[in-house]
XYZ file of C-alpha atoms in Angstrom:
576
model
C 0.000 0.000 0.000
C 1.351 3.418 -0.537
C 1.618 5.789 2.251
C 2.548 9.043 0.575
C 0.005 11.631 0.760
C -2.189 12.169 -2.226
C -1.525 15.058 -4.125
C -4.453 16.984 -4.928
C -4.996 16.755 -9.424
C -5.445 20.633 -9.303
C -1.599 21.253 -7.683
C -0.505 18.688 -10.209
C -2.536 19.529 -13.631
C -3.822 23.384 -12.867
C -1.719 26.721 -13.480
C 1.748 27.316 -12.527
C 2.017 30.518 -9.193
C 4.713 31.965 -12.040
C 6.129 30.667 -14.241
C 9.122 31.557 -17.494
C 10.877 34.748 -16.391
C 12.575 36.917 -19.035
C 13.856 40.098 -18.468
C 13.676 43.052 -20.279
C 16.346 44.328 -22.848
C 17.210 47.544 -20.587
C 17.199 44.790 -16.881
C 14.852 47.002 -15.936
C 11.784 44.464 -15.367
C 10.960 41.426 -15.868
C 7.823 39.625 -17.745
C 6.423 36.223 -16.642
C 3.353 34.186 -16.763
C 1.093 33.974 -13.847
C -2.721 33.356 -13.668
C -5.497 36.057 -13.433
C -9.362 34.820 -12.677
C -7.988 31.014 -13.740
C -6.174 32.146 -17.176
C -2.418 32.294 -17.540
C -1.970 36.128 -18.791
C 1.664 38.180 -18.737
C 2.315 40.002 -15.428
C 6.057 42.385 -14.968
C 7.544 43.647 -12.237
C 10.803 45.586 -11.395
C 13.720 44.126 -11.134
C 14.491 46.387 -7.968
C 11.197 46.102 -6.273
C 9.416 42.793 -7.290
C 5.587 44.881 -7.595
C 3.998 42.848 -10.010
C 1.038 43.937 -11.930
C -1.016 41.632 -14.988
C -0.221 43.619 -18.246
C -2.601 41.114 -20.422
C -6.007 40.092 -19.461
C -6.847 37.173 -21.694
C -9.921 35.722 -20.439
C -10.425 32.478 -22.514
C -7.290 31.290 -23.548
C -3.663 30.677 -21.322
C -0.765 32.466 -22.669
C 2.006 29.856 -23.114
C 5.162 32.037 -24.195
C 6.063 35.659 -24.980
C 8.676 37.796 -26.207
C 10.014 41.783 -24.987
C 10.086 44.213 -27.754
C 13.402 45.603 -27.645
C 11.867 48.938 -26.943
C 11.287 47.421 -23.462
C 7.771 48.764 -23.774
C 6.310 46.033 -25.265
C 5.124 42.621 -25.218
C 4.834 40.131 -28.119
C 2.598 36.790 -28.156
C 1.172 34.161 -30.428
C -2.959 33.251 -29.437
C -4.971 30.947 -31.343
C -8.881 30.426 -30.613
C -9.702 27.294 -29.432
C -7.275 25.225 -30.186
C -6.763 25.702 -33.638
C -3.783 26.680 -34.341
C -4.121 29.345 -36.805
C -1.982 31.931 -34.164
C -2.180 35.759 -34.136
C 0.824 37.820 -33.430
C -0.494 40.278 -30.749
C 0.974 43.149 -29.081
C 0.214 44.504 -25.432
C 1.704 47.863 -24.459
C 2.752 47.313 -20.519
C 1.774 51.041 -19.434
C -1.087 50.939 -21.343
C -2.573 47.645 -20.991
C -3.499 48.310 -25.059
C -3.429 45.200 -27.112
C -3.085 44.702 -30.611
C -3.587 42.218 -33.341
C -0.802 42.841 -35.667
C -1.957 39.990 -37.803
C -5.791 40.240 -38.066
C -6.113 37.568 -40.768
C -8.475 34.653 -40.916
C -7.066 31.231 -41.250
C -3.692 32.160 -40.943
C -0.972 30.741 -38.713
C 2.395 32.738 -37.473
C 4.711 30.043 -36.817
C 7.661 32.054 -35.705
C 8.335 35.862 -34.859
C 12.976 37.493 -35.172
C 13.284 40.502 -33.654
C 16.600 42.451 -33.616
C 17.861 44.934 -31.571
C 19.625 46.672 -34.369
C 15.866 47.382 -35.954
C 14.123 47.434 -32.414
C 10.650 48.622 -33.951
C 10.518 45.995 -36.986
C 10.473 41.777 -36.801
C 10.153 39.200 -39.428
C 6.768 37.034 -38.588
C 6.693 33.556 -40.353
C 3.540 33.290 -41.553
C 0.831 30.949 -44.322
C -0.900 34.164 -45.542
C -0.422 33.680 -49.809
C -1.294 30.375 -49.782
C -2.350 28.446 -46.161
C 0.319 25.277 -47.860
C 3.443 27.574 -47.551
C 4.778 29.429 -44.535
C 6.727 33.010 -46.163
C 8.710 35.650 -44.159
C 7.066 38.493 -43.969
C 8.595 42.291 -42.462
C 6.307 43.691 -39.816
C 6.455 46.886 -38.699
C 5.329 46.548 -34.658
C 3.962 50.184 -34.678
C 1.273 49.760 -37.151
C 1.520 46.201 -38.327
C 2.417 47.104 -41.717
C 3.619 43.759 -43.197
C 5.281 43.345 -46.350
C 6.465 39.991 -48.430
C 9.884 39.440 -48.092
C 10.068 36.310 -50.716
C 7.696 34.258 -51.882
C 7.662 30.251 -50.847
C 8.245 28.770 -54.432
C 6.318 25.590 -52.486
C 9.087 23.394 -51.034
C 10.636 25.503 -48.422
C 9.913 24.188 -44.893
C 11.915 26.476 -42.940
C 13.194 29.736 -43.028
C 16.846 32.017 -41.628
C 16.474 35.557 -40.620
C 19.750 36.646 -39.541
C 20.336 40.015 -36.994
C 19.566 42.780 -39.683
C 16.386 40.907 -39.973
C 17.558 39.605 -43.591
C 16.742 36.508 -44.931
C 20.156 34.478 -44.500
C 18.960 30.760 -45.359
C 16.360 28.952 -46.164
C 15.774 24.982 -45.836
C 13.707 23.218 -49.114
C 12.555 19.660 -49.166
C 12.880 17.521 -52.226
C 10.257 14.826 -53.745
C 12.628 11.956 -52.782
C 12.683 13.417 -49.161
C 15.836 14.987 -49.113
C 16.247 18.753 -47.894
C 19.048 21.458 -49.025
C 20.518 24.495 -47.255
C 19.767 27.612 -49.503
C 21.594 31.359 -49.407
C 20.231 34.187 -51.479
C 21.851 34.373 -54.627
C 20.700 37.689 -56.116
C 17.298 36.813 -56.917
C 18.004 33.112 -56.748
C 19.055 31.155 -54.312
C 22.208 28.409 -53.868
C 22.398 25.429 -52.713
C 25.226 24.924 -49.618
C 24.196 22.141 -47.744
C 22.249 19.041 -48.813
C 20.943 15.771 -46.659
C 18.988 12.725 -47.228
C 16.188 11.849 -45.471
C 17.442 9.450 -43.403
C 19.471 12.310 -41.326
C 18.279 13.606 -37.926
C 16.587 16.779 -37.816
C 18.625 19.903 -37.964
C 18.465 22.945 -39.815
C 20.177 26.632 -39.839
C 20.342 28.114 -36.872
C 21.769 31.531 -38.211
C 24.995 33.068 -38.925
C 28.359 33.310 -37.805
C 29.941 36.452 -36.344
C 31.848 36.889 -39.781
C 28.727 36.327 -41.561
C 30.470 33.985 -43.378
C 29.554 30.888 -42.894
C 25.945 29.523 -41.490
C 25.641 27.604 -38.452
C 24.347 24.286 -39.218
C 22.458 21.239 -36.979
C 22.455 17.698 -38.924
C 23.836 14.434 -38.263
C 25.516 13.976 -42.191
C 28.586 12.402 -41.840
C 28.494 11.453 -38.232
C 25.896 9.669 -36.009
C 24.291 12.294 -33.927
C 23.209 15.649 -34.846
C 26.444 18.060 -34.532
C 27.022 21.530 -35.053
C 29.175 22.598 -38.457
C 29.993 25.454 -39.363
C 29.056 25.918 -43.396
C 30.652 28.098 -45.439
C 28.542 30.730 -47.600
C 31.816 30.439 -50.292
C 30.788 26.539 -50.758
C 33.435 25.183 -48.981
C 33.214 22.136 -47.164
C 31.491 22.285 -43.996
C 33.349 22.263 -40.809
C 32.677 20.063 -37.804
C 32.172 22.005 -34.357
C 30.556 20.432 -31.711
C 29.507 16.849 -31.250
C 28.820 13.936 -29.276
C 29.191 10.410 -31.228
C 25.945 9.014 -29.683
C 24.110 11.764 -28.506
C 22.339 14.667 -30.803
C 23.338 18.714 -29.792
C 20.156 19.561 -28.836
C 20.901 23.404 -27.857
C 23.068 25.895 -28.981
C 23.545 29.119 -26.901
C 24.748 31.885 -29.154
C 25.752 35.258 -28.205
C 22.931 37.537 -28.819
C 23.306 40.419 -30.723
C 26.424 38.491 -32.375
C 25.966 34.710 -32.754
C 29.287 33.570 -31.759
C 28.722 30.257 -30.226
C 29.161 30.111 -26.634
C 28.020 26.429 -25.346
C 26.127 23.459 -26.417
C 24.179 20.562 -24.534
C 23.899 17.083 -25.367
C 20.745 15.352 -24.016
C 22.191 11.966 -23.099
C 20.126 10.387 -19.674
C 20.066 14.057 -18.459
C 21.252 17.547 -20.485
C 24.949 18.652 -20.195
C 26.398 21.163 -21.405
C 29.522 22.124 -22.941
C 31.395 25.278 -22.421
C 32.876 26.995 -25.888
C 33.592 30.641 -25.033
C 36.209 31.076 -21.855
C 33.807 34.532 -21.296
C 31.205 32.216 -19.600
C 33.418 29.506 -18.787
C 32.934 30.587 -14.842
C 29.412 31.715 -14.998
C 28.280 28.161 -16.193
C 30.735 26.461 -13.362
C 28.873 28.556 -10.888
C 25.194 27.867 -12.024
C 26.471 24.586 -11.862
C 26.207 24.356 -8.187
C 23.139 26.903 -7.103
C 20.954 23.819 -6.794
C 20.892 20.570 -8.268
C 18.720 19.978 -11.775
C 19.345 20.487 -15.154
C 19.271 24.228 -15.921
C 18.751 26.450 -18.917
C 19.715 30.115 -19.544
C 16.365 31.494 -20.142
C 16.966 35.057 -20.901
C 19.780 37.815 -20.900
C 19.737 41.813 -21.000
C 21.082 43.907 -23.807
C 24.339 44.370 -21.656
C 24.693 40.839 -20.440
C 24.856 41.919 -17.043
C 22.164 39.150 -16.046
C 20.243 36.659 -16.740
C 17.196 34.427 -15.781
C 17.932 30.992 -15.120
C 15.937 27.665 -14.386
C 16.306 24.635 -12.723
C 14.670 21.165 -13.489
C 14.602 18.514 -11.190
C 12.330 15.321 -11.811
C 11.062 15.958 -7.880
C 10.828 19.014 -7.184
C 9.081 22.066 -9.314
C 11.366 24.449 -12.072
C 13.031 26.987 -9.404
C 13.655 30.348 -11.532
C 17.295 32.466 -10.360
C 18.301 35.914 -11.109
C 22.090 35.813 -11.731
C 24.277 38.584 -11.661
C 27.154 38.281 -13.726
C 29.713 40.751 -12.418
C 29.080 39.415 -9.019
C 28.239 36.122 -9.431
C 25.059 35.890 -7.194
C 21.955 34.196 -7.993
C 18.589 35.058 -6.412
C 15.696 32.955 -6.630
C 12.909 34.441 -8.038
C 10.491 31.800 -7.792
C 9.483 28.003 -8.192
C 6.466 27.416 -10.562
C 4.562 25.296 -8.683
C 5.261 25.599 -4.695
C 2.732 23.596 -3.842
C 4.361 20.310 -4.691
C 7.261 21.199 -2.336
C 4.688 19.896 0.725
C 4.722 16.141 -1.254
C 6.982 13.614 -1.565
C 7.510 12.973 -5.356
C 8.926 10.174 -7.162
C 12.336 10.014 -8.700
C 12.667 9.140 -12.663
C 15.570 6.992 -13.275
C 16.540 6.198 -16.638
C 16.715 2.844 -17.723
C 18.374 0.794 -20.573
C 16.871 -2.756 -21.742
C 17.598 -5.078 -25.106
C 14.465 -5.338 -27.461
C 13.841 -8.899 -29.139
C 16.557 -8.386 -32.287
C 19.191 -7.225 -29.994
C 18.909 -3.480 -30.590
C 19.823 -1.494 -26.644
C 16.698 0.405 -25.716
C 16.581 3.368 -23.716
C 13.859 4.992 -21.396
C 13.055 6.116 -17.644
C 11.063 4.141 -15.320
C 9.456 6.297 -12.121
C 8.711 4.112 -9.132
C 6.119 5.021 -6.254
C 7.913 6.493 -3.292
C 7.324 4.582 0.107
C 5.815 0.955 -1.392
C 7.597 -1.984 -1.884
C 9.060 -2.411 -5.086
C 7.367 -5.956 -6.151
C 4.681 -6.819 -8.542
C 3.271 -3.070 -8.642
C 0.605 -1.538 -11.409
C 2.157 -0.273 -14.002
C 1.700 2.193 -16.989
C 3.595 2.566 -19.821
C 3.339 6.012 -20.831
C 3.781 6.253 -24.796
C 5.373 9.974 -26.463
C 4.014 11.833 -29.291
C 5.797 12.702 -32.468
C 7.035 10.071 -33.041
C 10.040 11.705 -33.805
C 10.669 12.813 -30.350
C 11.660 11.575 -27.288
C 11.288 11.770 -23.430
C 13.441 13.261 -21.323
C 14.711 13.741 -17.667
C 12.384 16.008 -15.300
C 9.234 16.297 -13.264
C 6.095 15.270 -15.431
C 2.963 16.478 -13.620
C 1.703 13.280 -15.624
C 3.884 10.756 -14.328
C 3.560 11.925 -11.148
C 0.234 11.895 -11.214
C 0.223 7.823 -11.928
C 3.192 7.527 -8.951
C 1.827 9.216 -6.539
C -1.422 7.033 -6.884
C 0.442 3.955 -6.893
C 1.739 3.165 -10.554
C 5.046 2.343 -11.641
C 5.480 4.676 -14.819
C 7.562 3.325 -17.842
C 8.766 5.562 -20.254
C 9.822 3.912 -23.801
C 12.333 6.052 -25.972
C 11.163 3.016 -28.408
C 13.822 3.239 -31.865
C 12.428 5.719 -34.334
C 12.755 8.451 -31.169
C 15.289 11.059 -32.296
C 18.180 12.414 -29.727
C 19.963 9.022 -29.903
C 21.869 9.153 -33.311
C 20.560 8.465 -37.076
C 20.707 4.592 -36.800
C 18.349 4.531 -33.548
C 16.004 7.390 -35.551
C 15.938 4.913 -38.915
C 15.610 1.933 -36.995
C 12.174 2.826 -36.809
C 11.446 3.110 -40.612
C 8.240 1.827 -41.727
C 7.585 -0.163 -38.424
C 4.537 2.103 -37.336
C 2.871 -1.246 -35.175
C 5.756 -3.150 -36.211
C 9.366 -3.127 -34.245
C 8.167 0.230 -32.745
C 5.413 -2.005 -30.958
C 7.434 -4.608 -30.138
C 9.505 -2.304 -28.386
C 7.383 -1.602 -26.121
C 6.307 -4.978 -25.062
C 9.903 -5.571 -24.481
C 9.738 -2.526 -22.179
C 6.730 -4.463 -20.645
C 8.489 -8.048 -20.195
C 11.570 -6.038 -18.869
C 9.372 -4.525 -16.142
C 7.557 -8.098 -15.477
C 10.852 -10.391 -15.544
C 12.489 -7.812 -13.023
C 9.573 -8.486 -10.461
C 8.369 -4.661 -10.508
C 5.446 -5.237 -12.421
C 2.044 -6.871 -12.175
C 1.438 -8.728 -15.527
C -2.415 -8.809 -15.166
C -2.139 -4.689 -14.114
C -0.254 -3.014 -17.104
C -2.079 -0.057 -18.760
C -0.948 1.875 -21.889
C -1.826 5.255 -22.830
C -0.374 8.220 -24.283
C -1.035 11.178 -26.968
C -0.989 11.646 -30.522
C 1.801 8.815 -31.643
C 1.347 7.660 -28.123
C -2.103 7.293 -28.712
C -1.615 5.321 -31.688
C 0.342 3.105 -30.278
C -2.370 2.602 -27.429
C -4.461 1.947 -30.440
C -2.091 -0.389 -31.484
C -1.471 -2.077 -28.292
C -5.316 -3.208 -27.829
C -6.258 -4.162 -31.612
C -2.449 -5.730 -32.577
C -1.772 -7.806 -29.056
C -5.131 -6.997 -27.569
C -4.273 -9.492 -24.585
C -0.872 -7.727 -23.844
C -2.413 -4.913 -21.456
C -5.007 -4.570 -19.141
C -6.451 -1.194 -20.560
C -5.778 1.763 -22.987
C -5.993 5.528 -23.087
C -5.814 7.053 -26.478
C -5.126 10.716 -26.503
C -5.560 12.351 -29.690
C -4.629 8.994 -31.418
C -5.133 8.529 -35.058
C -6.725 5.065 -35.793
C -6.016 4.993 -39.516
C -2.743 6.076 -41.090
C -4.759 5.993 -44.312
C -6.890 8.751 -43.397
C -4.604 10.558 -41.642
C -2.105 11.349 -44.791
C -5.234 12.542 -46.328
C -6.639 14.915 -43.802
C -3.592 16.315 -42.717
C -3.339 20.079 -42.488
C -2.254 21.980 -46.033
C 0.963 23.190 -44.246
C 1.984 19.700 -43.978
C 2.349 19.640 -47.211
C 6.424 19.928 -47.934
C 6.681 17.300 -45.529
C 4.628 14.513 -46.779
C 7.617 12.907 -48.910
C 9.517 12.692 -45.778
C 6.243 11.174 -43.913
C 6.144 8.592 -46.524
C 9.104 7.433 -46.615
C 9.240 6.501 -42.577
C 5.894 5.208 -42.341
C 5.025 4.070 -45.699
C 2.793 4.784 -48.301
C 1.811 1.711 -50.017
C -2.385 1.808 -48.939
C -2.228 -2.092 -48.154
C 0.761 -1.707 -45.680
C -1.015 1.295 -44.319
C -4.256 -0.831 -43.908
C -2.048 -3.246 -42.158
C -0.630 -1.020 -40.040
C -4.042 1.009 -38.994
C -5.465 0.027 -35.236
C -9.223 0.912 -37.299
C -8.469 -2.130 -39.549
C -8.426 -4.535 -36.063
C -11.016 -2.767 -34.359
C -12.825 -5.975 -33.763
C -9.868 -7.344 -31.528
C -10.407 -4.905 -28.811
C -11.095 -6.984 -25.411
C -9.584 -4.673 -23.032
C -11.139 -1.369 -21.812
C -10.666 1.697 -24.074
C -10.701 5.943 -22.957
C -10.409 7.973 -26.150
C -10.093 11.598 -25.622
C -10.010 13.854 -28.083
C -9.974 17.930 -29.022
C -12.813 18.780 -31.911
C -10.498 21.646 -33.251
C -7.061 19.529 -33.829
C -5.522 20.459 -37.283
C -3.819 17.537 -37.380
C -5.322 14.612 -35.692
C -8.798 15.316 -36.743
C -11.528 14.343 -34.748
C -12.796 11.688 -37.451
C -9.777 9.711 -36.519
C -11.041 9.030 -32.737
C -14.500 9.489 -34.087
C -14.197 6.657 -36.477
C -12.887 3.583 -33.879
C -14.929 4.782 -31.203
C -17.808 4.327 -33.585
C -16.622 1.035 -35.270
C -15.586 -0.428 -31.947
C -19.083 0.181 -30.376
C -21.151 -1.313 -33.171
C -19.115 -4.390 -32.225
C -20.053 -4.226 -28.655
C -16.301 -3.082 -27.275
C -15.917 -0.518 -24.213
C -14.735 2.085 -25.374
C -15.417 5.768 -23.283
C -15.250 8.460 -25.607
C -14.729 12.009 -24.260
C -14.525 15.092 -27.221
C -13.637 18.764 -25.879
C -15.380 21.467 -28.152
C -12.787 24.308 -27.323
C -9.346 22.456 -27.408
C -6.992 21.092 -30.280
């Protein structure tokens, strides 16, 4: 029996106290998210006296991030309604309380805002406006919204470089065999300076060198792991500059206002980083040691006199510092979620196992505090993408399932990116294949070590986690006890063709990892085996997501119901 004290769902699940501090380009204040009458709006403060005051007063929908103008003045944000997706750029002034939408346009998304502080009132937004396939660059002027094209999307770009003049410096184009290229203006062309096939990790241009002579690069050609090269604008070969031979670069902290690389961190069973620049070399050995976690520079003044730091621990909420370079001292600010500091929380450990054709398997397994570690419910907890992966930290989730007595198993099953090219391909076109079986190795590792009850072993998990729920209780419908399917889809099939138009560059890629052949897709679709469900089934869904659609989870829950299978079905009208 567990003899923790139950932690309350709302202290878990409901708004952070405070949350993501960033201060303001003159150190004067600083911005962070906090709720007001339930919804997470923007509040500031000084940096001398702490007053906080809201500055946005959203009533509907939580504000997840935001930027500073560099005017200080200002506050940017993205807001969608709903749930769709299609975000607005708006604009709150923090004396005022006025706020603007600077992109007023129906079915539109802004994917991405630059700012610079060499132009302080202009930004380049990222936006679908010409056509809602193509995301183009577009110059905005923040004190009237005035946009203007800065070049058209001829229909393959997928991602675009704006470097500090707020110039376009790269752009990244996908091919029909999958492949994508590195482009740099060319007068009013473009050439090519980088190319990779599809079967490389995910990278992309990150911006320019100081020089402004060479772009700075993230892709795994060459090597294993995503590394950092440096690539020439002159076409000469690129040059390798930080790297880990099993491990992607998963950050890169540049110098802002000059992009000269400063650090990098390597996600291996925790995030580490790697000092570059000597400048910082003692600022990063002293954040090393202000508390223990994993912590992030989360923003820095114009004069890089301080900076806003976090801390994440997997028991214990994010702590936010205030660190003062010139006297190295670090304040706390705040945690995000004090409340959990009364509870006893469950440490993540990650894990390593061997799947059935030998391949090493990695993952982190949570454990209840206080109960004997023997024979204990378990969930396997399945992640999205699927070209992602989980990481170290507190997850209100997991927690959640701890704290009520589960053992939580978390499966970085192959096809998960961070460990290297070979892991990420290992997962090609084995949607409910190896992928699967991956995961009822996980299971068998759990039962053979004696942690885990056979007959109580639950799956769930969102969007590729809720396929592979799917998956779990149509392909080996015997293997676990029950299934939640989060914003699953139940037909790969139908998926590919309701998939949102801005998907579009990207569907060669798709293809070619999960297939395209409609018999193997059949064969690889849970709605095909609907009729082998004998295990309990919670679908939950959002009516307004762009790219699960609702007929996915509307179309098993259906099916599996005319066949007399229990399946709970729970839709939410204002969520994606």
């Amino acid at each position: 029996m567990i003899d923790t004290e139950l932690i309350p769902r709302k202290v878990l699940f409901g708004n952070p106290e405070r949350t993501a501090p960033v201060i303001s380009p003159d150190a004067a204040k600083l911005a962070f998210t906090a709720p007001l009458n339930g919804v997470m709006n923007v509040w500031i403060s000084t940096v001398a006296n702490r007053d906080e005051r809201a500055v946005t007063s959203d009533k509907v929908r939580p504000i997840r991030s935001f930027l500073w103008q560099y005017d200080s003045k200002n506050i940017l944000y993205l807001q969608d309604t709903g749930g769709d997706e299609n975000y607005h750029l708006l604009q709150t002034n923090i004396e005022s309380g006025e706020t603007k939408d600077l992109t007023p346009y129906d079915n539109v998304m802004v994917n991405n805002i630059e700012l610079s502080e060499l132009v302080p009132n202009q930004g380049v937004i990222i936006m679908n406006r010409s056509d809602p396939r193509f995301f183009e660059p577009w110059k905005i002027d923040l004190s009237t919204g005035e946009t203007t094209l800065l070049k058209s999307n001829p229909g393959d770009i997928i991602d675009w470089s704006i470097d500090n003049e707020l110039n376009i410096c790269a752009a990244t184009r996908t091919l029909p065999n999958g492949a994508s290229e590195i482009l740099a203006p060319d007068g009013e062309g473009w050439k090519t300076l980088f190319s990779q096939t599809w079967e490389e990790e995910f990278g992309g241009c990150i911006g320019t060198t100081p020089e402004k002579d060479a772009l700075w690069v993230l892709s795994s050609r060459d090597a294993n792991a995503t590394r950092l090269v440096r690539v020439p604008l002159n076409g000469s070969d690129p040059v390798p500059v930080a790297e880990d031979p099993e491990y992607s670069v998963t950050t890169v902290l540049l110098r802002p206002g000059t992009n000269a690389l400063e650090a990098y961190q390597v996600t291996r069973a925790r995030s580490e980083w790697v000092v570059i620049d000597s400048s910082i070399a003692e600022d990063f050995e002293f954040l090393k040691y202000v508390m223990d976690g994993d912590f992030t520079v989360v923003s820095r003044d114009l004069s890089d006199k301080y900076w806003t730091v976090s801390y994440k621990s997997d028991t214990a909420p994010t702590s936010y510092f205030l660190y003062q370079r010139d006297t190295k001292s670090a304040a706390l600010l705040f945690v995000n979620q004090p409340q959990l500091t009364k509870y006893t929380l469950s440490p993540m450990k990650p894990i390593t196992f061997v799947a059935r054709d030998g391949m090493l398997i990695h993952g982190y397994l949570t454990v209840p505090a206080g109960v004997e570690q023997s024979m204990l419910p378990t969930v396997m907890l399945v992640h999205g993408g699927p070209w992602a992966r989980d990481v170290w930290g507190l997850s209100p989730m997991v927690q959640w399932l701890a704290n009520r007595g589960y053992t939580v198993i978390q499966v970085n099953y192959r096809g998960s990116t961070g460990y290297g090219k070979s892991y990420l391909n290992a997962g090609n076109l084995e949607w409910a294949g190896k992928m699967h079986t991956d995961l009822l190795d996980a299971k068998d590792h759990c039962v053979k070590s004696g942690l885990s009850d056979p007959d109580r072993f639950a799956i769930m998990g969102g969007s590729y986690g809720g396929y592979a729920t799917l998956v779990a209780l149509t392909f080996t419908p015997e293997e676990f006890t029950c299934g939640v399917d989060l914003v699953g889809p139940s037909s790969i099939e139908t998926l590919l063709a309701t998939v949102p138009p801005y998907w579009a560059p990207m569907l060669a890629m798709f293809k070619l990892r999960v297939g395209e052949d409609p018999e193997l897709l059949r064969s690889r679709s849970p709605l095909t085996f609907a009729s082998n469900i004998c295990r309990p089934l919670l679908i939950a869904q959002g009516a307004n997501d762009p790219r699960v659609k609702q007929s996915e989870s509307d179309q098993i829950a259906s099916s599996a119901r005319a066949l007399g299978k229990q399946v709970e079905y729970l839709i939410f009208p204002d969520e994606g």
